[in-house]
Amino acid sequence: MTTHTEETATTRTATSGEYAPERPARLEWARHAPEVYQAMIRLETAVRKNLNHTLYELVKIRASQLNHCAFCIDMHTKDALATGESVERIMQLSAWDESRHFYTEKELAALELTEAVTVLTDGFVPDEVYENAAQHFEEAELAHLIAAITTINAWNRFGVTCRMAPGHYQPGQYK
């Protein structure tokens, strides 16, 4: 039986030439800190069940793009596609502000808040960004949105620091 890794490597080599080798993970952090991993899973489960799935995945993808977390981009893109999200909307996420017509006003407010919370270069989330989000979300939903943004930022930091490799995730694998 061929493994997913072997199939991917064979497909890549056969269809488009030789690719760079996959870099190994630096650390299997979940194996060495299982109590932390389980706490993150519990937090993620609480966040996921209280947000619209499409919005949840868009936020996860966008924060992961900003943080350059290839593993999480791979995971959340595959999960979004598997549940019916369009390729076009996913492709436009990195330029959502120039592609506003692909998203609802509520999604735009969430994406703007995602960027403000993820990239804290000014050291705070601007009042106008927060107020815009507050106009589109009830307080409980807004609290869960902030938790989703915070959680994906934590996952991204594990993924980037430990160099988790993209390409092997199957939709729904960790649910």
GROMACS .gro file of C-alpha atoms in nm:
model
  175
    1MET     CA    1   0.000   0.000   0.000
    2THR     CA    2   0.132   0.345  -0.090
    3THR     CA    3   0.124   0.612   0.180
    4HIS     CA    4  -0.009   0.962   0.126
    5THR     CA    5   0.349   1.097   0.149
    6GLU     CA    6   0.468   0.854  -0.118
    7GLU     CA    7   0.170   0.934  -0.341
    8THR     CA    8   0.231   1.308  -0.306
    9ALA     CA    9   0.602   1.274  -0.379
   10THR     CA   10   0.535   1.047  -0.677
   11THR     CA   11   0.269   1.280  -0.818
   12ARG     CA   12   0.489   1.587  -0.775
   13THR     CA   13   0.790   1.423  -0.940
   14ALA     CA   14   0.593   1.264  -1.223
   15THR     CA   15   0.390   1.570  -1.317
   16SER     CA   16   0.622   1.864  -1.284
   17GLY     CA   17   0.982   1.768  -1.227
   18GLU     CA   18   1.184   1.746  -0.910
   19TYR     CA   19   1.068   1.940  -0.604
   20ALA     CA   20   1.274   2.045  -0.308
   21PRO     CA   21   1.280   1.789  -0.028
   22GLU     CA   22   1.032   1.828   0.258
   23ARG     CA   23   1.195   1.970   0.568
   24PRO     CA   24   1.150   1.754   0.877
   25ALA     CA   25   0.965   1.889   1.177
   26ARG     CA   26   1.187   2.038   1.444
   27LEU     CA   27   0.983   1.907   1.734
   28GLU     CA   28   0.669   1.696   1.776
   29TRP     CA   29   0.542   1.934   2.039
   30ALA     CA   30   0.206   1.763   2.092
   31ARG     CA   31   0.381   1.437   2.179
   32HIS     CA   32   0.609   1.609   2.430
   33ALA     CA   33   0.344   1.836   2.583
   34PRO     CA   34   0.023   1.631   2.555
   35GLU     CA   35  -0.153   1.823   2.834
   36VAL     CA   36  -0.099   2.150   2.645
   37TYR     CA   37  -0.216   1.993   2.320
   38GLN     CA   38  -0.532   1.858   2.486
   39ALA     CA   39  -0.603   2.198   2.642
   40MET     CA   40  -0.570   2.357   2.296
   41ILE     CA   41  -0.807   2.096   2.150
   42ARG     CA   42  -1.066   2.171   2.421
   43LEU     CA   43  -1.036   2.544   2.351
   44GLU     CA   44  -1.066   2.485   1.977
   45THR     CA   45  -1.374   2.267   2.023
   46ALA     CA   46  -1.545   2.536   2.230
   47VAL     CA   47  -1.464   2.803   1.972
   48ARG     CA   48  -1.566   2.598   1.667
   49LYS     CA   49  -1.914   2.506   1.787
   50ASN     CA   50  -2.012   2.868   1.844
   51LEU     CA   51  -1.916   3.022   1.508
   52ASN     CA   52  -2.046   2.989   1.156
   53HIS     CA   53  -1.826   2.729   0.986
   54THR     CA   54  -1.752   2.936   0.676
   55LEU     CA   55  -1.654   3.239   0.881
   56TYR     CA   56  -1.445   3.021   1.112
   57GLU     CA   57  -1.242   2.877   0.822
   58LEU     CA   58  -1.193   3.215   0.653
   59VAL     CA   59  -1.055   3.358   0.977
   60LYS     CA   60  -0.829   3.056   1.029
   61ILE     CA   61  -0.691   3.075   0.676
   62ARG     CA   62  -0.631   3.451   0.686
   63ALA     CA   63  -0.451   3.450   1.021
   64SER     CA   64  -0.239   3.156   0.902
   65GLN     CA   65  -0.147   3.347   0.586
   66LEU     CA   66  -0.037   3.645   0.794
   67ASN     CA   67   0.169   3.419   1.022
   68HIS     CA   68   0.316   3.220   0.731
   69CYS     CA   69   0.197   2.892   0.884
   70ALA     CA   70   0.194   2.658   0.586
   71PHE     CA   71   0.061   2.366   0.791
   72CYS     CA   72  -0.246   2.561   0.907
   73ILE     CA   73  -0.305   2.715   0.563
   74ASP     CA   74  -0.307   2.362   0.420
   75MET     CA   75  -0.540   2.231   0.690
   76HIS     CA   76  -0.798   2.509   0.690
   77THR     CA   77  -0.802   2.548   0.314
   78LYS     CA   78  -0.873   2.176   0.273
   79ASP     CA   79  -1.141   2.184   0.544
   80ALA     CA   80  -1.305   2.489   0.383
   81LEU     CA   81  -1.304   2.330   0.038
   82ALA     CA   82  -1.441   2.003   0.176
   83THR     CA   83  -1.741   2.186   0.321
   84GLY     CA   84  -1.820   2.376   0.004
   85GLU     CA   85  -1.622   2.699   0.022
   86SER     CA   86  -1.524   2.827  -0.323
   87VAL     CA   87  -1.168   2.820  -0.452
   88GLU     CA   88  -1.215   3.178  -0.568
   89ARG     CA   89  -1.296   3.315  -0.221
   90ILE     CA   90  -1.006   3.126  -0.066
   91MET     CA   91  -0.767   3.251  -0.333
   92GLN     CA   92  -0.878   3.610  -0.275
   93LEU     CA   93  -0.824   3.600   0.103
   94SER     CA   94  -0.469   3.729   0.084
   95ALA     CA   95  -0.607   4.037  -0.095
   96TRP     CA   96  -0.951   4.053   0.070
   97ASP     CA   97  -0.944   4.431   0.105
   98GLU     CA   98  -0.909   4.466  -0.272
   99SER     CA   99  -1.160   4.184  -0.330
  100ARG     CA  100  -1.432   4.297  -0.092
  101HIS     CA  101  -1.711   4.202  -0.332
  102PHE     CA  102  -1.638   3.831  -0.267
  103TYR     CA  103  -1.736   3.860   0.101
  104THR     CA  104  -2.029   3.968   0.314
  105GLU     CA  105  -2.003   4.277   0.533
  106LYS     CA  106  -1.991   4.048   0.837
  107GLU     CA  107  -1.706   3.843   0.688
  108LEU     CA  108  -1.519   4.163   0.601
  109ALA     CA  109  -1.552   4.284   0.960
  110ALA     CA  110  -1.420   3.949   1.083
  111LEU     CA  111  -1.126   3.956   0.840
  112GLU     CA  112  -1.038   4.311   0.941
  113LEU     CA  113  -1.049   4.213   1.309
  114THR     CA  114  -0.841   3.902   1.232
  115GLU     CA  115  -0.568   4.117   1.082
  116ALA     CA  116  -0.576   4.368   1.368
  117VAL     CA  117  -0.553   4.097   1.636
  118THR     CA  118  -0.291   3.894   1.446
  119VAL     CA  119  -0.060   4.181   1.350
  120LEU     CA  120  -0.025   4.390   1.664
  121THR     CA  121   0.244   4.617   1.521
  122ASP     CA  122   0.084   4.922   1.679
  123GLY     CA  123   0.040   4.736   2.007
  124PHE     CA  124  -0.340   4.749   2.004
  125VAL     CA  125  -0.654   4.676   1.805
  126PRO     CA  126  -0.784   5.007   1.663
  127ASP     CA  127  -1.117   5.126   1.803
  128GLU     CA  128  -1.272   5.160   1.456
  129VAL     CA  129  -1.187   4.797   1.370
  130TYR     CA  130  -1.336   4.669   1.696
  131GLU     CA  131  -1.644   4.890   1.664
  132ASN     CA  132  -1.704   4.770   1.308
  133ALA     CA  133  -1.690   4.409   1.423
  134ALA     CA  134  -1.919   4.489   1.716
  135GLN     CA  135  -2.178   4.624   1.470
  136HIS     CA  136  -2.188   4.290   1.285
  137PHE     CA  137  -2.165   4.044   1.576
  138GLU     CA  138  -2.364   4.003   1.894
  139GLU     CA  139  -2.142   4.017   2.201
  140ALA     CA  140  -2.130   3.639   2.259
  141GLU     CA  141  -2.052   3.574   1.893
  142LEU     CA  142  -1.785   3.847   1.897
  143ALA     CA  143  -1.626   3.689   2.204
  144HIS     CA  144  -1.609   3.357   2.019
  145LEU     CA  145  -1.467   3.525   1.710
  146ILE     CA  146  -1.190   3.684   1.919
  147ALA     CA  147  -1.127   3.343   2.076
  148ALA     CA  148  -1.103   3.184   1.729
  149ILE     CA  149  -0.853   3.447   1.616
  150THR     CA  150  -0.651   3.404   1.935
  151THR     CA  151  -0.656   3.026   1.910
  152ILE     CA  152  -0.539   3.012   1.547
  153ASN     CA  153  -0.258   3.251   1.634
  154ALA     CA  154  -0.145   3.009   1.906
  155TRP     CA  155  -0.170   2.710   1.668
  156ASN     CA  156   0.027   2.908   1.407
  157ARG     CA  157   0.306   2.973   1.652
  158PHE     CA  158   0.334   2.603   1.732
  159GLY     CA  159   0.325   2.518   1.360
  160VAL     CA  160   0.583   2.773   1.250
  161THR     CA  161   0.820   2.725   1.544
  162CYS     CA  162   0.813   2.345   1.524
  163ARG     CA  163   0.815   2.352   1.141
  164MET     CA  164   0.509   2.136   1.089
  165ALA     CA  165   0.503   2.022   0.726
  166PRO     CA  166   0.202   2.098   0.505
  167GLY     CA  167   0.058   1.863   0.247
  168HIS     CA  168  -0.034   1.558   0.451
  169TYR     CA  169  -0.354   1.676   0.618
  170GLN     CA  170  -0.683   1.517   0.513
  171PRO     CA  171  -1.007   1.720   0.555
  172GLY     CA  172  -1.163   1.666   0.896
  173GLN     CA  173  -0.861   1.474   1.023
  174TYR     CA  174  -0.843   1.652   1.360
  175LYS     CA  175  -1.214   1.700   1.428
   0.00000   0.00000   0.00000
